[in-house]
């Protein structure tokens, strides 16, 4: 496994010693940790080992980016049953290494253990490169709310997996153009990864297969984190539990209200047509409403969402989707959201 994890120039002592030694040019280290648990965050009959390694890396790398930092290294604790094929573990290592490299980082060390199921605990480390960290507590009334990356695609992909769809062979290939009409405005589901129906490949709908791929291998724009910090972002978070749930963390920490404009999610470039097609394919009687619900409350896209001072000119990959106001909590179109805002690890069981 170690042979698949090439060190970056900032790794002074890498895999093979009691601990790694990493350069810290900024003098400060951003650190975060995440679990990926079989049966809770993934199923081996749905996700391949490369997918699982990829997703384990994404969770921590996106947290580092959300602080406005550049990722430098991952530390990985990997536990597995004794009958797990060695080739499977090597593919997990490959997925971890490849996604870390996409963020400019490496896997610098970790641990292995025997356990009844597959478990990965990943610690991500990052460098602020002289910038101040972008925390959750800096949003102020008048700030604009913007996101970089998709919303709702992972939740739609999960629903398709539960309905029996399969991903395209290459999750990194470009999705086809959306063609399904948009409609609806009602939110109301929550993301999760509990087993549903057994999957079976479907054909003739590559757009839907790309949504499955988006669930198995989300691809957040890591460099948008440092970019946002340089633009003066006042608060930032990655969307792991759902847009409304994660914005709630910013609203609580900053003591403000955040108002999401649903029309901004329906319009370009955040169109919901592909999500509506997925909702229709999974049997929804109101596909437009389900599509918006996935965008508002679906998690695990790990896109970045931040608040910026009014008047800041944002790059094209950042889409303005709301505003910060006086008050408390998260609103949708000026009104409280009637359903669950997203995934709750201790209530959504």
Short mmCIF file of C-alpha atoms in Angstrom, two decimals, residues 59-344:
data_model
loop_
_atom_site.label_atom_id
_atom_site.label_comp_id
_atom_site.label_asym_id
_atom_site.label_seq_id
_atom_site.Cartn_x
_atom_site.Cartn_y
_atom_site.Cartn_z
CA UNK A 59 -14.00 14.19 3.24
CA UNK A 60 -10.86 15.55 4.91
CA UNK A 61 -9.44 17.38 1.89
CA UNK A 62 -12.66 19.39 1.51
CA UNK A 63 -12.56 20.37 5.19
CA UNK A 64 -9.03 21.70 4.73
CA UNK A 65 -10.10 23.68 1.65
CA UNK A 66 -13.07 25.11 3.57
CA UNK A 67 -10.60 26.75 5.97
CA UNK A 68 -8.98 28.52 3.03
CA UNK A 69 -5.94 26.25 3.21
CA UNK A 70 -4.06 24.08 0.73
CA UNK A 71 -3.90 20.40 1.69
CA UNK A 72 -0.43 19.01 2.38
CA UNK A 73 -0.88 15.47 3.71
CA UNK A 74 -3.27 12.76 4.88
CA UNK A 75 -2.81 10.26 7.70
CA UNK A 76 -4.96 7.15 7.22
CA UNK A 77 -6.05 4.47 9.70
CA UNK A 78 -7.40 1.47 7.76
CA UNK A 79 -9.15 -1.52 9.34
CA UNK A 80 -10.51 -4.51 7.42
CA UNK A 81 -11.68 -8.12 7.85
CA UNK A 82 -8.98 -10.78 7.47
CA UNK A 83 -10.61 -12.30 4.37
CA UNK A 84 -10.45 -9.03 2.43
CA UNK A 85 -8.40 -9.58 -0.76
CA UNK A 86 -5.04 -7.83 -0.74
CA UNK A 87 -5.82 -6.47 -4.21
CA UNK A 88 -8.89 -4.72 -2.79
CA UNK A 89 -6.79 -2.98 -0.13
CA UNK A 90 -4.28 -1.91 -2.78
CA UNK A 91 -7.05 -0.31 -4.84
CA UNK A 92 -8.22 1.59 -1.74
CA UNK A 93 -4.66 2.86 -1.37
CA UNK A 94 -4.66 3.90 -5.02
CA UNK A 95 -7.91 5.85 -4.60
CA UNK A 96 -6.55 7.62 -1.53
CA UNK A 97 -3.27 8.49 -3.23
CA UNK A 98 -4.87 9.71 -6.46
CA UNK A 99 -7.37 12.01 -4.75
CA UNK A 100 -4.71 13.37 -2.39
CA UNK A 101 -2.54 14.12 -5.41
CA UNK A 102 -5.45 15.97 -7.09
CA UNK A 103 -5.43 18.29 -4.07
CA UNK A 104 -1.64 18.64 -4.12
CA UNK A 105 -1.16 16.43 -1.04
CA UNK A 106 0.13 12.95 -0.25
CA UNK A 107 -0.58 10.14 2.21
CA UNK A 108 2.22 10.53 4.76
CA UNK A 109 1.43 7.64 7.11
CA UNK A 110 -1.18 5.82 9.12
CA UNK A 111 -2.05 2.47 10.66
CA UNK A 112 -3.72 -0.83 9.79
CA UNK A 113 -5.79 -3.18 11.92
CA UNK A 114 -8.04 -6.22 11.74
CA UNK A 115 -11.76 -5.53 12.20
CA UNK A 116 -15.11 -7.07 11.29
CA UNK A 117 -15.82 -4.49 8.57
CA UNK A 118 -13.95 -1.87 6.57
CA UNK A 119 -13.20 1.37 8.39
CA UNK A 120 -11.10 4.34 7.35
CA UNK A 121 -10.23 7.24 9.63
CA UNK A 122 -8.48 10.01 7.72
CA UNK A 123 -6.68 13.02 9.19
CA UNK A 124 -6.14 15.86 6.76
CA UNK A 125 -3.41 18.48 7.20
CA UNK A 126 -3.11 21.79 5.40
CA UNK A 127 -1.08 24.97 5.02
CA UNK A 128 -2.60 28.47 5.16
CA UNK A 129 0.23 29.92 3.05
CA UNK A 130 0.25 33.15 5.03
CA UNK A 131 -3.51 33.73 4.90
CA UNK A 132 -5.83 33.92 7.89
CA UNK A 133 -8.13 30.90 8.29
CA UNK A 134 -11.68 31.29 7.03
CA UNK A 135 -13.85 30.12 9.93
CA UNK A 136 -17.61 29.68 10.31
CA UNK A 137 -17.97 32.70 12.59
CA UNK A 138 -17.18 35.65 10.31
CA UNK A 139 -20.39 36.10 8.27
CA UNK A 140 -21.98 39.55 8.60
CA UNK A 141 -25.33 41.03 7.52
CA UNK A 142 -25.08 42.24 3.94
CA UNK A 143 -22.61 39.55 2.86
CA UNK A 144 -23.48 37.54 -0.23
CA UNK A 145 -23.69 33.75 -0.13
CA UNK A 146 -22.01 31.83 -2.95
CA UNK A 147 -21.12 28.24 -3.76
CA UNK A 148 -18.41 26.59 -5.85
CA UNK A 149 -19.33 23.12 -7.05
CA UNK A 150 -22.58 21.18 -7.54
CA UNK A 151 -25.40 20.73 -5.05
CA UNK A 152 -27.65 17.69 -4.77
CA UNK A 153 -25.89 15.42 -7.23
CA UNK A 154 -24.54 13.02 -4.64
CA UNK A 155 -27.97 12.67 -3.01
CA UNK A 156 -29.54 12.04 -6.42
CA UNK A 157 -26.87 9.44 -7.17
CA UNK A 158 -27.57 7.70 -3.88
CA UNK A 159 -31.29 7.56 -4.68
CA UNK A 160 -30.49 6.07 -8.08
CA UNK A 161 -28.26 3.42 -6.49
CA UNK A 162 -31.09 2.52 -4.14
CA UNK A 163 -33.36 2.21 -7.17
CA UNK A 164 -30.94 -0.09 -8.99
CA UNK A 165 -28.91 2.15 -11.28
CA UNK A 166 -25.19 1.82 -11.91
CA UNK A 167 -22.41 4.33 -12.51
CA UNK A 168 -20.54 4.90 -15.76
CA UNK A 169 -17.21 3.05 -15.98
CA UNK A 170 -15.27 6.33 -15.78
CA UNK A 171 -16.58 8.59 -12.99
CA UNK A 172 -14.28 11.38 -14.15
CA UNK A 173 -15.75 11.71 -17.65
CA UNK A 174 -17.88 14.68 -18.60
CA UNK A 175 -21.64 14.40 -17.95
CA UNK A 176 -24.01 14.90 -20.88
CA UNK A 177 -25.99 18.11 -21.31
CA UNK A 178 -29.18 18.44 -19.29
CA UNK A 179 -32.43 18.36 -21.30
CA UNK A 180 -35.26 17.73 -18.83
CA UNK A 181 -37.55 20.71 -18.02
CA UNK A 182 -37.25 22.28 -14.58
CA UNK A 183 -40.18 22.55 -12.15
CA UNK A 184 -41.17 22.58 -8.50
CA UNK A 185 -40.04 24.24 -5.31
CA UNK A 186 -40.72 22.01 -2.32
CA UNK A 187 -37.85 20.64 -0.22
CA UNK A 188 -38.12 17.69 2.16
CA UNK A 189 -35.71 14.72 2.21
CA UNK A 190 -32.50 13.97 4.00
CA UNK A 191 -29.36 12.22 2.74
CA UNK A 192 -28.08 8.96 4.12
CA UNK A 193 -26.38 5.77 3.07
CA UNK A 194 -28.59 3.05 4.44
CA UNK A 195 -29.05 0.02 2.19
CA UNK A 196 -32.01 0.07 -0.17
CA UNK A 197 -32.85 -2.22 -3.05
CA UNK A 198 -30.05 -4.26 -4.56
CA UNK A 199 -28.44 -2.46 -7.50
CA UNK A 200 -28.56 -3.60 -11.08
CA UNK A 201 -27.20 -1.79 -14.14
CA UNK A 202 -29.58 0.30 -16.24
CA UNK A 203 -28.74 1.48 -19.74
CA UNK A 204 -29.75 4.35 -22.01
CA UNK A 205 -29.45 7.13 -19.40
CA UNK A 206 -25.81 8.28 -19.21
CA UNK A 207 -26.83 11.51 -17.46
CA UNK A 208 -28.25 9.48 -14.59
CA UNK A 209 -25.21 7.21 -14.45
CA UNK A 210 -23.08 10.33 -14.06
CA UNK A 211 -25.10 11.24 -10.97
CA UNK A 212 -24.31 7.84 -9.49
CA UNK A 213 -20.65 8.53 -10.26
CA UNK A 214 -20.99 11.90 -8.51
CA UNK A 215 -22.07 10.05 -5.36
CA UNK A 216 -19.29 7.47 -5.57
CA UNK A 217 -16.56 9.99 -6.43
CA UNK A 218 -17.43 13.60 -5.61
CA UNK A 219 -14.94 16.09 -7.03
CA UNK A 220 -14.93 19.32 -5.03
CA UNK A 221 -12.83 22.22 -6.32
CA UNK A 222 -10.18 22.26 -3.59
CA UNK A 223 -8.35 25.28 -4.99
CA UNK A 224 -11.54 27.33 -4.62
CA UNK A 225 -10.90 27.37 -0.85
CA UNK A 226 -7.64 29.35 -0.95
CA UNK A 227 -9.15 31.40 -3.77
CA UNK A 228 -12.10 32.36 -1.55
CA UNK A 229 -9.75 33.29 1.28
CA UNK A 230 -7.78 35.56 -1.04
CA UNK A 231 -11.05 37.19 -2.16
CA UNK A 232 -11.89 38.05 1.46
CA UNK A 233 -14.42 35.33 2.26
CA UNK A 234 -15.87 36.01 5.72
CA UNK A 235 -17.03 32.44 6.44
CA UNK A 236 -16.88 29.11 4.63
CA UNK A 237 -17.84 25.43 4.96
CA UNK A 238 -18.04 22.38 2.72
CA UNK A 239 -21.43 20.81 2.02
CA UNK A 240 -21.18 17.39 3.62
CA UNK A 241 -24.48 17.06 5.53
CA UNK A 242 -26.69 19.21 3.28
CA UNK A 243 -26.63 22.86 2.20
CA UNK A 244 -29.17 24.04 4.79
CA UNK A 245 -27.66 21.95 7.59
CA UNK A 246 -24.15 23.20 6.93
CA UNK A 247 -25.27 26.81 6.49
CA UNK A 248 -26.88 26.40 9.90
CA UNK A 249 -23.39 25.97 11.36
CA UNK A 250 -22.29 29.27 9.82
CA UNK A 251 -25.47 31.04 10.95
CA UNK A 252 -25.10 29.77 14.52
CA UNK A 253 -21.38 30.56 14.77
CA UNK A 254 -21.78 34.03 13.22
CA UNK A 255 -25.02 34.99 14.97
CA UNK A 256 -26.79 35.84 11.70
CA UNK A 257 -29.59 34.69 9.42
CA UNK A 258 -28.73 33.24 6.02
CA UNK A 259 -31.38 33.44 3.29
CA UNK A 260 -31.01 31.01 0.36
CA UNK A 261 -32.66 32.11 -2.88
CA UNK A 262 -34.26 28.99 -4.43
CA UNK A 263 -34.44 30.68 -7.83
CA UNK A 264 -30.65 30.85 -7.91
CA UNK A 265 -30.52 27.05 -7.62
CA UNK A 266 -33.03 26.58 -10.43
CA UNK A 267 -31.31 28.94 -12.84
CA UNK A 268 -28.03 28.48 -14.67
CA UNK A 269 -25.40 27.36 -13.88
CA UNK A 270 -27.04 25.54 -10.95
CA UNK A 271 -29.90 24.11 -13.06
CA UNK A 272 -31.82 21.21 -11.55
CA UNK A 273 -32.86 19.50 -14.78
CA UNK A 274 -30.56 16.49 -14.34
CA UNK A 275 -31.71 16.07 -10.73
CA UNK A 276 -35.34 16.23 -11.85
CA UNK A 277 -34.64 13.46 -14.37
CA UNK A 278 -33.17 11.36 -11.56
CA UNK A 279 -36.20 12.02 -9.36
CA UNK A 280 -38.51 10.92 -12.17
CA UNK A 281 -36.42 7.78 -12.72
CA UNK A 282 -36.73 6.87 -9.04
CA UNK A 283 -40.52 7.19 -9.13
CA UNK A 284 -41.05 10.65 -7.65
CA UNK A 285 -44.51 12.09 -8.34
CA UNK A 286 -43.06 15.62 -8.14
CA UNK A 287 -39.60 15.44 -9.72
CA UNK A 288 -38.99 19.19 -9.71
CA UNK A 289 -39.75 19.43 -6.00
CA UNK A 290 -37.54 16.44 -5.26
CA UNK A 291 -34.71 17.95 -7.31
CA UNK A 292 -34.79 21.18 -5.30
CA UNK A 293 -34.96 19.17 -2.09
CA UNK A 294 -31.79 17.30 -3.03
CA UNK A 295 -30.03 20.62 -3.78
CA UNK A 296 -31.11 22.11 -0.45
CA UNK A 297 -30.68 19.13 1.89
CA UNK A 298 -28.61 16.53 0.06
CA UNK A 299 -25.11 16.03 1.40
CA UNK A 300 -21.76 14.57 0.33
CA UNK A 301 -21.11 16.76 -2.70
CA UNK A 302 -18.44 18.47 -0.56
CA UNK A 303 -18.78 21.64 -2.63
CA UNK A 304 -17.65 24.83 -0.93
CA UNK A 305 -20.11 27.48 0.21
CA UNK A 306 -18.97 30.81 1.60
CA UNK A 307 -20.02 34.34 2.48
CA UNK A 308 -18.32 37.34 0.91
CA UNK A 309 -18.44 41.09 1.51
CA UNK A 310 -20.92 42.89 -0.75
CA UNK A 311 -19.35 44.20 -3.93
CA UNK A 312 -16.71 41.50 -4.24
CA UNK A 313 -16.34 40.34 -7.85
CA UNK A 314 -16.40 36.55 -7.75
CA UNK A 315 -14.85 34.23 -10.36
CA UNK A 316 -17.32 32.47 -12.65
CA UNK A 317 -17.16 29.18 -10.78
CA UNK A 318 -18.72 30.86 -7.73
CA UNK A 319 -22.52 31.19 -7.99
CA UNK A 320 -24.36 33.63 -5.73
CA UNK A 321 -27.26 31.77 -4.11
CA UNK A 322 -28.32 33.99 -1.22
CA UNK A 323 -27.56 36.71 1.28
CA UNK A 324 -26.70 37.15 4.98
CA UNK A 325 -29.26 39.09 7.05
CA UNK A 326 -29.83 40.23 10.61
CA UNK A 327 -31.51 37.53 12.68
CA UNK A 328 -30.88 33.86 13.36
CA UNK A 329 -31.06 30.62 11.43
CA UNK A 330 -31.38 29.60 7.79
CA UNK A 331 -34.23 30.68 5.52
CA UNK A 332 -35.28 29.60 2.02
CA UNK A 333 -36.81 32.44 0.05
CA UNK A 334 -37.28 34.39 3.27
CA UNK A 335 -39.18 31.59 5.00
CA UNK A 336 -38.14 28.86 7.47
CA UNK A 337 -37.53 25.50 5.83
CA UNK A 338 -40.38 23.12 6.79
CA UNK A 339 -38.42 19.86 6.77
CA UNK A 340 -35.13 18.46 7.98
CA UNK A 341 -32.21 20.64 6.79
CA UNK A 342 -29.98 17.66 6.02
CA UNK A 343 -28.25 14.68 7.54
CA UNK A 344 -27.95 14.41 11.34
#
